[in-house]
CSV table of N, CA and C in Angstrom, one decimal:
chain,number,residue,atom,x,y,z
A,9,MET,N,7.8,-10.5,5.4
A,9,MET,CA,7.9,-9.6,4.3
A,9,MET,C,9.2,-9.7,3.6
A,10,ASP,N,9.2,-9.7,2.3
A,10,ASP,CA,10.4,-9.9,1.5
A,10,ASP,C,11.3,-8.7,1.5
A,11,ILE,N,10.7,-7.5,1.7
A,11,ILE,CA,11.5,-6.3,1.6
A,11,ILE,C,12.0,-5.9,3.0
A,12,ASP,N,13.2,-5.8,3.1
A,12,ASP,CA,13.8,-5.5,4.4
A,12,ASP,C,14.1,-4.0,4.6
A,13,ILE,N,13.1,-3.3,5.1
A,13,ILE,CA,13.2,-1.9,5.3
A,13,ILE,C,12.4,-1.5,6.6
A,14,ASN,N,13.0,-0.6,7.3
A,14,ASN,CA,12.4,-0.2,8.6
A,14,ASN,C,11.2,0.7,8.3
A,15,PRO,N,10.1,0.5,9.1
A,15,PRO,CA,8.9,1.3,8.9
A,15,PRO,C,9.2,2.8,9.1
A,16,ASP,N,10.1,3.1,10.0
A,16,ASP,CA,10.4,4.5,10.2
A,16,ASP,C,11.1,5.1,8.9
A,17,GLU,N,11.9,4.3,8.2
A,17,GLU,CA,12.5,4.8,7.0
A,17,GLU,C,11.4,5.0,5.9
A,18,LEU,N,10.4,4.1,5.9
A,18,LEU,CA,9.3,4.2,4.9
A,18,LEU,C,8.5,5.5,5.3
A,19,ARG,N,8.3,5.8,6.5
A,19,ARG,CA,7.6,7.0,6.9
A,19,ARG,C,8.3,8.2,6.4
A,20,ARG,N,9.7,8.2,6.6
A,20,ARG,CA,10.5,9.3,6.1
A,20,ARG,C,10.3,9.5,4.6
A,21,MET,N,10.3,8.4,3.9
A,21,MET,CA,10.2,8.5,2.4
A,21,MET,C,8.8,9.1,2.0
A,22,LEU,N,7.8,8.8,2.8
A,22,LEU,CA,6.4,9.2,2.5
A,22,LEU,C,6.2,10.6,2.9
A,23,LYS,N,7.1,11.2,3.7
A,23,LYS,CA,6.9,12.6,4.2
A,23,LYS,C,6.7,13.5,3.0
A,24,ASP,N,7.4,13.3,1.9
A,24,ASP,CA,7.2,14.1,0.7
A,24,ASP,C,5.8,14.0,0.1
A,25,TYR,N,5.2,12.9,0.3
A,25,TYR,CA,3.8,12.7,-0.2
A,25,TYR,C,2.7,13.2,0.7
A,26,GLU,N,3.1,13.7,1.9
A,26,GLU,CA,2.2,14.2,2.9
A,26,GLU,C,1.2,13.1,3.3
A,27,TYR,N,1.7,11.9,3.5
A,27,TYR,CA,0.9,10.8,3.9
A,27,TYR,C,1.2,10.4,5.3
A,28,ASP,N,0.2,10.3,6.2
A,28,ASP,CA,0.4,9.9,7.5
A,28,ASP,C,-0.3,8.5,7.7
A,29,PRO,N,0.6,7.5,7.8
A,29,PRO,CA,0.0,6.1,7.9
A,29,PRO,C,-0.8,5.9,9.2
A,30,ASP,N,-0.6,6.7,10.2
A,30,ASP,CA,-1.3,6.5,11.5
A,30,ASP,C,-2.5,7.3,11.6
A,31,ALA,N,-2.8,8.1,10.6
A,31,ALA,CA,-4.0,9.0,10.6
A,31,ALA,C,-5.3,8.1,10.5
A,32,GLU,N,-6.3,8.6,11.1
A,32,GLU,CA,-7.6,7.9,11.1
A,32,GLU,C,-8.2,7.9,9.6
A,33,PHE,N,-8.6,6.7,9.2
A,33,PHE,CA,-9.2,6.6,7.9
A,33,PHE,C,-10.7,7.0,7.8
A,34,TRP,N,-11.3,7.2,8.9
A,34,TRP,CA,-12.7,7.4,8.8
A,34,TRP,C,-13.2,8.8,8.8
A,35,ASP,N,-12.3,9.8,8.5
A,35,ASP,CA,-12.7,11.2,8.6
A,35,ASP,C,-13.2,11.8,7.2
A,36,GLU,N,-13.2,11.0,6.2
A,36,GLU,CA,-13.7,11.5,4.9
A,36,GLU,C,-14.9,10.8,4.5
A,37,GLU,N,-15.8,11.5,3.7
A,37,GLU,CA,-17.0,10.9,3.2
A,37,GLU,C,-16.6,10.3,1.8
A,38,GLY,N,-17.4,9.3,1.4
A,38,GLY,CA,-17.1,8.6,0.1
A,38,GLY,C,-18.1,7.5,-0.1
A,39,ASP,N,-18.1,7.0,-1.3
A,39,ASP,CA,-19.0,5.9,-1.6
A,39,ASP,C,-18.5,4.6,-0.9
A,40,GLU,N,-19.3,3.6,-0.9
A,40,GLU,CA,-19.1,2.4,-0.1
A,40,GLU,C,-17.8,1.7,-0.5
A,41,ARG,N,-17.4,1.7,-1.8
A,41,ARG,CA,-16.2,1.1,-2.3
A,41,ARG,C,-15.0,1.8,-1.7
A,42,VAL,N,-15.0,3.1,-1.6
A,42,VAL,CA,-13.9,3.9,-1.0
A,42,VAL,C,-13.8,3.5,0.4
A,43,TRP,N,-14.9,3.4,1.1
A,43,TRP,CA,-14.9,3.1,2.6
A,43,TRP,C,-14.3,1.7,2.7
A,44,ALA,N,-14.7,0.7,1.8
A,44,ALA,CA,-14.2,-0.6,1.9
A,44,ALA,C,-12.7,-0.7,1.7
A,45,ILE,N,-12.2,0.1,0.8
A,45,ILE,CA,-10.7,0.2,0.5
A,45,ILE,C,-10.0,0.8,1.7
A,46,LYS,N,-10.6,1.8,2.3
A,46,LYS,CA,-10.0,2.5,3.5
A,46,LYS,C,-9.9,1.5,4.7
A,47,ARG,N,-11.0,0.7,4.8
A,47,ARG,CA,-11.1,-0.2,5.9
A,47,ARG,C,-10.0,-1.3,5.7
A,48,ALA,N,-9.9,-1.8,4.5
A,48,ALA,CA,-8.9,-2.8,4.2
A,48,ALA,C,-7.4,-2.2,4.4
A,49,LEU,N,-7.2,-1.0,3.9
A,49,LEU,CA,-5.9,-0.4,4.1
A,49,LEU,C,-5.5,-0.3,5.6
A,50,SER,N,-6.5,0.1,6.4
A,50,SER,CA,-6.3,0.3,7.8
A,50,SER,C,-6.0,-1.0,8.5
A,51,GLN,N,-6.3,-2.1,7.9
A,51,GLN,CA,-6.0,-3.4,8.6
A,51,GLN,C,-4.7,-4.0,8.2
A,52,LEU,N,-4.0,-3.4,7.2
A,52,LEU,CA,-2.7,-3.8,6.8
A,52,LEU,C,-1.7,-3.3,7.9
A,53,ASP,N,-0.6,-4.0,8.0
A,53,ASP,CA,0.4,-3.5,9.0
A,53,ASP,C,1.0,-2.3,8.3
A,54,VAL,N,1.7,-1.5,9.1
A,54,VAL,CA,2.2,-0.2,8.7
A,54,VAL,C,3.1,-0.3,7.5
A,55,SER,N,4.0,-1.3,7.5
A,55,SER,CA,5.0,-1.4,6.4
A,55,SER,C,4.3,-1.8,5.1
A,56,GLU,N,3.3,-2.7,5.2
A,56,GLU,CA,2.5,-3.0,4.0
A,56,GLU,C,1.8,-1.8,3.5
A,57,ARG,N,1.2,-1.0,4.4
A,57,ARG,CA,0.4,0.2,4.0
A,57,ARG,C,1.3,1.2,3.3
A,58,LEU,N,2.5,1.4,3.9
A,58,LEU,CA,3.4,2.4,3.4
A,58,LEU,C,4.0,1.9,2.0
A,59,ILE,N,4.3,0.7,1.8
A,59,ILE,CA,4.8,0.2,0.6
A,59,ILE,C,3.7,0.3,-0.5
A,60,PHE,N,2.4,0.0,-0.1
A,60,PHE,CA,1.3,0.1,-1.1
A,60,PHE,C,1.1,1.6,-1.5
A,61,VAL,N,1.2,2.5,-0.6
A,61,VAL,CA,1.0,3.9,-0.9
A,61,VAL,C,2.1,4.4,-1.7
A,62,LEU,N,3.3,4.0,-1.4
A,62,LEU,CA,4.5,4.4,-2.3
A,62,LEU,C,4.3,3.9,-3.7
A,63,TYR,N,3.8,2.7,-3.8
A,63,TYR,CA,3.6,2.1,-5.1
A,63,TYR,C,2.5,2.9,-5.9
A,64,LEU,N,1.4,3.3,-5.2
A,64,LEU,CA,0.4,4.1,-5.8
A,64,LEU,C,1.0,5.5,-6.3
A,65,GLU,N,2.0,6.0,-5.6
A,65,GLU,CA,2.6,7.2,-6.0
A,65,GLU,C,3.5,7.1,-7.2
A,66,VAL,N,4.3,6.0,-7.2
A,66,VAL,CA,5.3,5.9,-8.3
A,66,VAL,C,4.8,5.0,-9.5
A,67,ARG,N,3.9,4.2,-9.2
A,67,ARG,CA,3.2,3.3,-10.3
A,67,ARG,C,4.2,2.5,-11.0
A,68,SER,N,5.4,2.1,-10.5
A,68,SER,CA,6.4,1.3,-11.1
A,68,SER,C,7.1,0.5,-10.1
A,69,GLU,N,7.0,-0.8,-10.3
A,69,GLU,CA,7.7,-1.7,-9.3
A,69,GLU,C,9.2,-1.5,-9.4
A,70,ARG,N,9.7,-1.2,-10.6
A,70,ARG,CA,11.2,-0.9,-10.7
A,70,ARG,C,11.6,0.3,-9.9
A,71,GLU,N,10.8,1.4,-10.1
A,71,GLU,CA,11.1,2.6,-9.3
A,71,GLU,C,10.9,2.4,-7.8
A,72,LEU,N,9.9,1.7,-7.4
A,72,LEU,CA,9.7,1.4,-6.0
A,72,LEU,C,10.9,0.6,-5.5
A,73,GLY,N,11.4,-0.3,-6.2
A,73,GLY,CA,12.6,-1.1,-5.8
A,73,GLY,C,13.8,-0.2,-5.6
A,74,GLN,N,13.9,0.8,-6.5
A,74,GLN,CA,15.0,1.7,-6.4
A,74,GLN,C,14.9,2.6,-5.1
A,75,LEU,N,13.7,3.0,-4.8
A,75,LEU,CA,13.4,3.8,-3.6
A,75,LEU,C,13.8,3.0,-2.4
A,76,LEU,N,13.4,1.7,-2.4
A,76,LEU,CA,13.6,0.8,-1.3
A,76,LEU,C,15.0,0.1,-1.2
A,77,GLY,N,15.7,0.3,-2.2
A,77,GLY,CA,17.1,-0.2,-2.3
A,77,GLY,C,17.1,-1.7,-2.5
A,78,CYS,N,16.2,-2.2,-3.4
A,78,CYS,CA,16.1,-3.6,-3.7
A,78,CYS,C,15.7,-3.7,-5.2
A,79,SER,N,15.7,-5.0,-5.7
A,79,SER,CA,15.3,-5.2,-7.1
A,79,SER,C,13.8,-5.2,-7.2
A,80,ARG,N,13.3,-5.3,-8.4
A,80,ARG,CA,11.9,-5.3,-8.7
A,80,ARG,C,11.3,-6.6,-8.2
A,81,THR,N,12.0,-7.7,-8.2
A,81,THR,CA,11.4,-9.0,-7.8
A,81,THR,C,10.8,-9.0,-6.4
A,82,PRO,N,11.5,-8.6,-5.3
A,82,PRO,CA,10.9,-8.6,-4.0
A,82,PRO,C,9.7,-7.6,-3.9
A,83,VAL,N,9.8,-6.5,-4.7
A,83,VAL,CA,8.7,-5.5,-4.7
A,83,VAL,C,7.5,-6.2,-5.3
A,84,SER,N,7.7,-6.8,-6.4
A,84,SER,CA,6.6,-7.5,-7.1
A,84,SER,C,5.9,-8.5,-6.2
A,85,ARG,N,6.7,-9.4,-5.5
A,85,ARG,CA,6.2,-10.4,-4.6
A,85,ARG,C,5.4,-9.7,-3.5
A,86,GLU,N,6.0,-8.7,-2.9
A,86,GLU,CA,5.3,-8.0,-1.8
A,86,GLU,C,4.0,-7.4,-2.2
A,87,LEU,N,4.0,-6.7,-3.3
A,87,LEU,CA,2.8,-6.1,-3.8
A,87,LEU,C,1.7,-7.1,-4.1
A,88,LYS,N,2.1,-8.2,-4.7
A,88,LYS,CA,1.1,-9.3,-4.9
A,88,LYS,C,0.4,-9.7,-3.6
A,89,LYS,N,1.2,-9.9,-2.6
A,89,LYS,CA,0.7,-10.4,-1.3
A,89,LYS,C,-0.2,-9.3,-0.7
A,90,ILE,N,0.2,-8.0,-0.8
A,90,ILE,CA,-0.6,-6.9,-0.3
A,90,ILE,C,-1.9,-6.8,-1.0
A,91,LYS,N,-1.9,-6.9,-2.3
A,91,LYS,CA,-3.1,-6.8,-3.1
A,91,LYS,C,-4.1,-7.9,-2.8
A,92,GLU,N,-3.5,-9.1,-2.6
A,92,GLU,CA,-4.4,-10.3,-2.3
A,92,GLU,C,-5.0,-10.1,-0.9
A,93,LYS,N,-4.3,-9.5,0.0
A,93,LYS,CA,-4.8,-9.2,1.4
A,93,LYS,C,-6.0,-8.2,1.3
A,94,ILE,N,-5.7,-7.2,0.5
A,94,ILE,CA,-6.8,-6.2,0.3
A,94,ILE,C,-8.0,-6.8,-0.3
A,95,ARG,N,-7.8,-7.6,-1.4
A,95,ARG,CA,-9.0,-8.2,-2.0
A,95,ARG,C,-9.7,-9.1,-1.0
A,96,SER,N,-9.0,-9.9,-0.3
A,96,SER,CA,-9.6,-10.8,0.7
A,96,SER,C,-10.4,-10.0,1.8
A,97,MET,N,-9.8,-8.9,2.2
A,97,MET,CA,-10.5,-8.1,3.3
A,97,MET,C,-11.8,-7.4,2.7
A,98,MET,N,-11.8,-7.2,1.4
A,98,MET,CA,-12.9,-6.5,0.8
A,98,MET,C,-14.0,-7.5,0.4
A,99,GLY,N,-13.8,-8.8,0.7
A,99,GLY,CA,-14.8,-9.8,0.5
A,99,GLY,C,-14.7,-10.7,-0.7
A,100,GLY,N,-13.6,-10.8,-1.3
A,100,GLY,CA,-13.4,-11.7,-2.5
A,100,GLY,C,-12.1,-11.7,-3.0
A,101,ASN,N,-11.8,-12.7,-3.8
A,101,ASN,CA,-10.5,-12.9,-4.4
A,101,ASN,C,-10.6,-12.8,-5.9
A,102,LYS,N,-11.7,-12.3,-6.4
A,102,LYS,CA,-11.8,-12.2,-7.9
A,102,LYS,C,-11.0,-11.1,-8.4
A,103,LYS,N,-10.2,-11.4,-9.4
A,103,LYS,CA,-9.4,-10.4,-10.1
A,103,LYS,C,-10.2,-9.7,-11.1
A,104,LYS,N,-10.1,-8.4,-11.1
A,104,LYS,CA,-10.8,-7.5,-12.1
A,104,LYS,C,-9.7,-7.2,-13.1
A,105,GLY,N,-10.1,-6.7,-14.2
A,105,GLY,CA,-9.2,-6.4,-15.3
A,105,GLY,C,-8.3,-5.2,-14.9
A,106,GLY,N,-7.2,-5.1,-15.6
A,106,GLY,CA,-6.2,-4.1,-15.4
A,106,GLY,C,-5.4,-4.3,-14.2
A,107,ASP,N,-4.8,-3.2,-13.7
A,107,ASP,CA,-3.8,-3.3,-12.6
A,107,ASP,C,-4.5,-2.9,-11.3
A,108,GLY,N,-5.8,-2.8,-11.3
A,108,GLY,CA,-6.5,-2.4,-10.0
A,108,GLY,C,-6.4,-3.4,-9.0
A,109,VAL,N,-6.8,-3.0,-7.8
A,109,VAL,CA,-6.8,-3.9,-6.6
A,109,VAL,C,-8.0,-4.8,-6.9
């Protein structure tokens, strides 16, 4: 991972968002795509999951870099890797339009 931050520090940052990275993902109902995304997220390591969730909250690589104490470049690289992992786990590497996974 290009971003050098402790998972415990990421957990502390996410406390404001009331996100528990260790919570079970299977307790909510939803359509198949939602379940596929939850399964993929549950297979990421904790740091990747926390970085991805923080990104979903701030929606800006620059702001996420500021939160993590680094520049936008390593954030961009890490998010690209995480998104590719999620796509792969969901059964394909096809890029859809927009900024979606």
